[in-house]
Short mmCIF file of N, CA and C in Angstrom, two decimals:
data_model
loop_
_atom_site.label_atom_id
_atom_site.label_comp_id
_atom_site.label_asym_id
_atom_site.label_seq_id
_atom_site.Cartn_x
_atom_site.Cartn_y
_atom_site.Cartn_z
N MET W 10 129.97 94.03 144.04
CA MET W 10 129.50 94.08 142.67
C MET W 10 130.03 92.85 141.96
N GLN W 11 129.15 92.20 141.21
CA GLN W 11 129.57 91.03 140.45
C GLN W 11 129.91 91.43 139.03
N ALA W 12 130.96 90.82 138.51
CA ALA W 12 131.38 91.08 137.14
C ALA W 12 132.12 89.86 136.63
N THR W 13 132.09 89.66 135.33
CA THR W 13 132.86 88.57 134.75
C THR W 13 134.34 88.93 134.86
N ALA W 14 135.17 87.94 134.71
CA ALA W 14 136.62 88.19 134.78
C ALA W 14 137.04 89.16 133.69
N GLN W 15 136.45 89.02 132.51
CA GLN W 15 136.79 89.92 131.41
C GLN W 15 136.34 91.35 131.73
N ASP W 16 135.11 91.49 132.24
CA ASP W 16 134.62 92.83 132.61
C ASP W 16 135.52 93.45 133.68
N LYS W 17 135.92 92.64 134.65
CA LYS W 17 136.78 93.15 135.72
C LYS W 17 138.10 93.65 135.15
N ARG W 18 138.69 92.92 134.21
CA ARG W 18 139.95 93.36 133.58
C ARG W 18 139.74 94.68 132.84
N ILE W 19 138.63 94.78 132.10
CA ILE W 19 138.35 96.01 131.34
C ILE W 19 138.16 97.19 132.28
N ILE W 20 137.42 96.97 133.35
CA ILE W 20 137.17 98.04 134.33
C ILE W 20 138.47 98.46 134.99
N ALA W 21 139.29 97.50 135.39
CA ALA W 21 140.57 97.81 136.03
C ALA W 21 141.49 98.56 135.07
N ALA W 22 141.50 98.15 133.81
CA ALA W 22 142.34 98.83 132.82
C ALA W 22 141.88 100.26 132.62
N LYS W 23 140.57 100.47 132.59
CA LYS W 23 140.04 101.84 132.42
C LYS W 23 140.41 102.70 133.62
N ALA W 24 140.29 102.16 134.83
CA ALA W 24 140.64 102.90 136.04
C ALA W 24 142.13 103.24 136.02
N LYS W 25 142.95 102.29 135.61
CA LYS W 25 144.39 102.53 135.54
C LYS W 25 144.71 103.62 134.53
N LYS W 26 144.06 103.56 133.37
CA LYS W 26 144.28 104.57 132.32
C LYS W 26 143.91 105.96 132.83
N LEU W 27 142.84 106.05 133.63
CA LEU W 27 142.39 107.33 134.17
C LEU W 27 143.14 107.72 135.45
N ASP W 28 143.99 106.78 135.94
CA ASP W 28 144.77 106.99 137.16
C ASP W 28 143.87 107.26 138.37
N ILE W 29 142.82 106.46 138.48
CA ILE W 29 141.92 106.54 139.63
C ILE W 29 141.63 105.12 140.12
N PRO W 30 141.26 104.97 141.39
CA PRO W 30 140.90 103.64 141.88
C PRO W 30 139.62 103.13 141.20
N VAL W 31 139.47 101.83 141.16
CA VAL W 31 138.28 101.22 140.56
C VAL W 31 137.03 101.73 141.26
N SER W 32 137.09 101.87 142.57
CA SER W 32 135.91 102.33 143.31
C SER W 32 135.49 103.74 142.86
N GLU W 33 136.46 104.61 142.58
CA GLU W 33 136.14 105.96 142.10
C GLU W 33 135.52 105.90 140.71
N LEU W 34 136.05 105.05 139.85
CA LEU W 34 135.48 104.87 138.53
C LEU W 34 134.02 104.41 138.63
N MET W 35 133.77 103.46 139.54
CA MET W 35 132.41 102.96 139.73
C MET W 35 131.48 104.05 140.26
N ARG W 36 131.96 104.84 141.21
CA ARG W 36 131.14 105.95 141.75
C ARG W 36 130.80 106.94 140.64
N ARG W 37 131.80 107.33 139.86
CA ARG W 37 131.57 108.29 138.77
C ARG W 37 130.58 107.71 137.75
N GLY W 38 130.76 106.45 137.45
CA GLY W 38 129.85 105.81 136.51
C GLY W 38 128.42 105.78 137.03
N ALA W 39 128.27 105.50 138.32
CA ALA W 39 126.94 105.45 138.91
C ALA W 39 126.27 106.82 138.88
N PHE W 40 127.04 107.85 139.18
CA PHE W 40 126.46 109.21 139.18
C PHE W 40 126.16 109.70 137.77
N ALA W 41 126.94 109.25 136.81
CA ALA W 41 126.74 109.70 135.44
C ALA W 41 125.64 108.92 134.73
N TYR W 42 125.24 107.80 135.29
CA TYR W 42 124.25 106.94 134.63
C TYR W 42 122.91 107.65 134.50
N GLU W 43 122.33 107.57 133.33
CA GLU W 43 120.98 108.09 133.07
C GLU W 43 120.11 106.90 132.70
N SER W 44 118.91 106.90 133.17
CA SER W 44 118.02 105.78 132.89
C SER W 44 117.62 105.76 131.42
N SER W 45 117.12 104.62 131.00
CA SER W 45 116.67 104.51 129.61
C SER W 45 115.43 105.37 129.38
N GLU W 46 114.79 105.81 130.46
CA GLU W 46 113.63 106.71 130.31
C GLU W 46 114.08 108.01 129.64
N SER W 47 115.27 108.49 130.01
CA SER W 47 115.79 109.70 129.36
C SER W 47 116.02 109.44 127.88
N ASP W 48 116.55 108.25 127.57
CA ASP W 48 116.77 107.90 126.17
C ASP W 48 115.44 107.86 125.42
N ALA W 49 114.42 107.32 126.05
CA ALA W 49 113.11 107.25 125.41
C ALA W 49 112.55 108.65 125.17
N GLU W 50 112.73 109.53 126.14
CA GLU W 50 112.25 110.90 125.98
C GLU W 50 113.00 111.60 124.85
N LEU W 51 114.31 111.41 124.78
CA LEU W 51 115.09 112.00 123.69
C LEU W 51 114.67 111.42 122.35
N GLY W 52 114.39 110.12 122.34
CA GLY W 52 113.92 109.48 121.10
C GLY W 52 112.59 110.06 120.65
N ALA W 53 111.69 110.28 121.60
CA ALA W 53 110.39 110.86 121.27
C ALA W 53 110.55 112.28 120.72
N LEU W 54 111.45 113.04 121.33
CA LEU W 54 111.70 114.40 120.83
C LEU W 54 112.30 114.36 119.42
N ALA W 55 113.22 113.43 119.20
CA ALA W 55 113.82 113.30 117.87
C ALA W 55 112.76 112.91 116.84
N ASP W 56 111.87 111.99 117.21
CA ASP W 56 110.79 111.59 116.31
C ASP W 56 109.87 112.76 115.99
N ALA W 57 109.55 113.55 117.02
CA ALA W 57 108.69 114.72 116.81
C ALA W 57 109.37 115.74 115.90
N ALA W 58 110.67 115.95 116.10
CA ALA W 58 111.40 116.89 115.26
C ALA W 58 111.45 116.41 113.81
N LYS W 59 111.65 115.11 113.62
CA LYS W 59 111.68 114.56 112.26
C LYS W 59 110.31 114.71 111.61
N GLY W 60 109.25 114.45 112.38
CA GLY W 60 107.90 114.61 111.83
C GLY W 60 107.64 116.05 111.42
N ALA W 61 108.07 116.99 112.25
CA ALA W 61 107.88 118.41 111.93
C ALA W 61 108.68 118.78 110.68
N ALA W 62 109.90 118.28 110.58
CA ALA W 62 110.72 118.56 109.40
C ALA W 62 110.09 117.96 108.15
N ASP W 63 109.56 116.75 108.26
CA ASP W 63 108.89 116.13 107.12
C ASP W 63 107.67 116.93 106.68
N ARG W 64 106.88 117.39 107.66
CA ARG W 64 105.69 118.19 107.32
C ARG W 64 106.09 119.53 106.69
N ALA W 65 107.15 120.14 107.21
CA ALA W 65 107.63 121.41 106.65
C ALA W 65 108.12 121.20 105.22
N GLY W 66 108.84 120.12 105.00
CA GLY W 66 109.32 119.82 103.65
C GLY W 66 108.17 119.60 102.68
N ALA W 67 107.14 118.88 103.14
CA ALA W 67 105.98 118.65 102.29
C ALA W 67 105.25 119.96 101.99
N ALA W 68 105.15 120.84 102.99
CA ALA W 68 104.50 122.13 102.79
C ALA W 68 105.28 122.98 101.78
N ILE W 69 106.60 122.93 101.87
CA ILE W 69 107.43 123.67 100.92
C ILE W 69 107.24 123.12 99.51
N ASP W 70 107.23 121.78 99.40
CA ASP W 70 107.01 121.17 98.08
C ASP W 70 105.66 121.57 97.51
N ASP W 71 104.61 121.58 98.35
CA ASP W 71 103.28 121.99 97.90
C ASP W 71 103.29 123.44 97.43
N ALA W 72 103.95 124.30 98.19
CA ALA W 72 104.01 125.72 97.83
C ALA W 72 104.75 125.91 96.51
N LEU W 73 105.86 125.20 96.34
CA LEU W 73 106.61 125.31 95.08
C LEU W 73 105.79 124.81 93.90
N SER W 74 105.02 123.74 94.09
CA SER W 74 104.15 123.23 93.03
C SER W 74 103.07 124.24 92.68
N PHE W 75 102.49 124.87 93.69
CA PHE W 75 101.46 125.88 93.48
C PHE W 75 102.04 127.07 92.71
N ILE W 76 103.23 127.50 93.11
CA ILE W 76 103.89 128.63 92.44
C ILE W 76 104.18 128.29 90.98
N GLN W 77 104.68 127.07 90.72
CA GLN W 77 104.97 126.66 89.35
C GLN W 77 103.71 126.62 88.51
N ALA W 78 102.62 126.09 89.06
CA ALA W 78 101.35 126.06 88.33
C ALA W 78 100.87 127.48 88.05
N SER W 79 101.01 128.35 89.02
CA SER W 79 100.61 129.75 88.83
C SER W 79 101.46 130.41 87.75
N ASN W 80 102.75 130.17 87.78
CA ASN W 80 103.63 130.73 86.75
C ASN W 80 103.26 130.20 85.37
N ASN W 81 102.91 128.93 85.28
CA ASN W 81 102.49 128.35 84.00
C ASN W 81 101.21 129.01 83.49
N ARG W 82 100.25 129.25 84.40
CA ARG W 82 99.00 129.91 84.00
C ARG W 82 99.27 131.34 83.52
N ILE W 83 100.13 132.05 84.23
CA ILE W 83 100.46 133.43 83.84
C ILE W 83 101.16 133.44 82.48
N ALA W 84 102.09 132.51 82.27
CA ALA W 84 102.80 132.45 80.98
C ALA W 84 101.82 132.16 79.85
N ALA W 85 100.86 131.28 80.10
CA ALA W 85 99.86 130.96 79.07
C ALA W 85 99.00 132.18 78.76
N MET W 86 98.59 132.90 79.80
CA MET W 86 97.78 134.11 79.58
C MET W 86 98.57 135.17 78.84
N GLU W 87 99.84 135.34 79.18
CA GLU W 87 100.69 136.33 78.50
C GLU W 87 100.90 135.96 77.04
N ALA W 88 101.10 134.67 76.76
CA ALA W 88 101.28 134.21 75.38
C ALA W 88 100.01 134.45 74.59
N LYS W 89 98.84 134.17 75.19
CA LYS W 89 97.56 134.39 74.52
C LYS W 89 97.35 135.88 74.24
N ALA W 90 97.70 136.70 75.22
CA ALA W 90 97.55 138.16 75.05
C ALA W 90 98.51 138.66 73.99
N ALA W 91 99.71 138.13 73.91
CA ALA W 91 100.68 138.55 72.90
C ALA W 91 100.20 138.17 71.50
N LYS W 92 99.60 136.99 71.34
CA LYS W 92 99.07 136.57 70.05
C LYS W 92 97.92 137.49 69.62
N ALA W 93 97.04 137.79 70.58
CA ALA W 93 95.90 138.66 70.29
C ALA W 93 96.38 140.04 69.90
N SER W 94 97.38 140.55 70.56
CA SER W 94 97.92 141.88 70.26
C SER W 94 98.59 141.87 68.88
N ALA W 95 99.29 140.79 68.56
CA ALA W 95 99.96 140.69 67.26
C ALA W 95 98.92 140.66 66.13
N ARG W 96 97.80 139.98 66.34
CA ARG W 96 96.75 139.93 65.30
C ARG W 96 96.11 141.31 65.10
N ARG W 97 95.97 142.05 66.19
CA ARG W 97 95.34 143.37 66.06
C ARG W 97 96.24 144.35 65.33
N THR W 98 97.54 144.22 65.52
CA THR W 98 98.46 145.17 64.88
C THR W 98 98.81 144.75 63.47
N ALA W 99 98.48 143.54 63.08
CA ALA W 99 98.83 143.09 61.73
C ALA W 99 97.82 143.50 60.69
#
């Protein structure tokens, strides 16, 4: 395996810290390595989750706006009915 002198020092220091031979560190690293394809798949899933969350947030905002408009219409109708009732009793 080729490595720069600096990389070799870093790798040797890591192996020493873990109290394992450099070859064992390299084997473990090789087995633990995941391709960037996995990263791309995770990125796609994260993007899909964010899109779903954005759509859900927008749907909630739309629902809250609809409810507020409905409440405003009901309040206006109640106020109109209260005025009409007050005129009839006066």
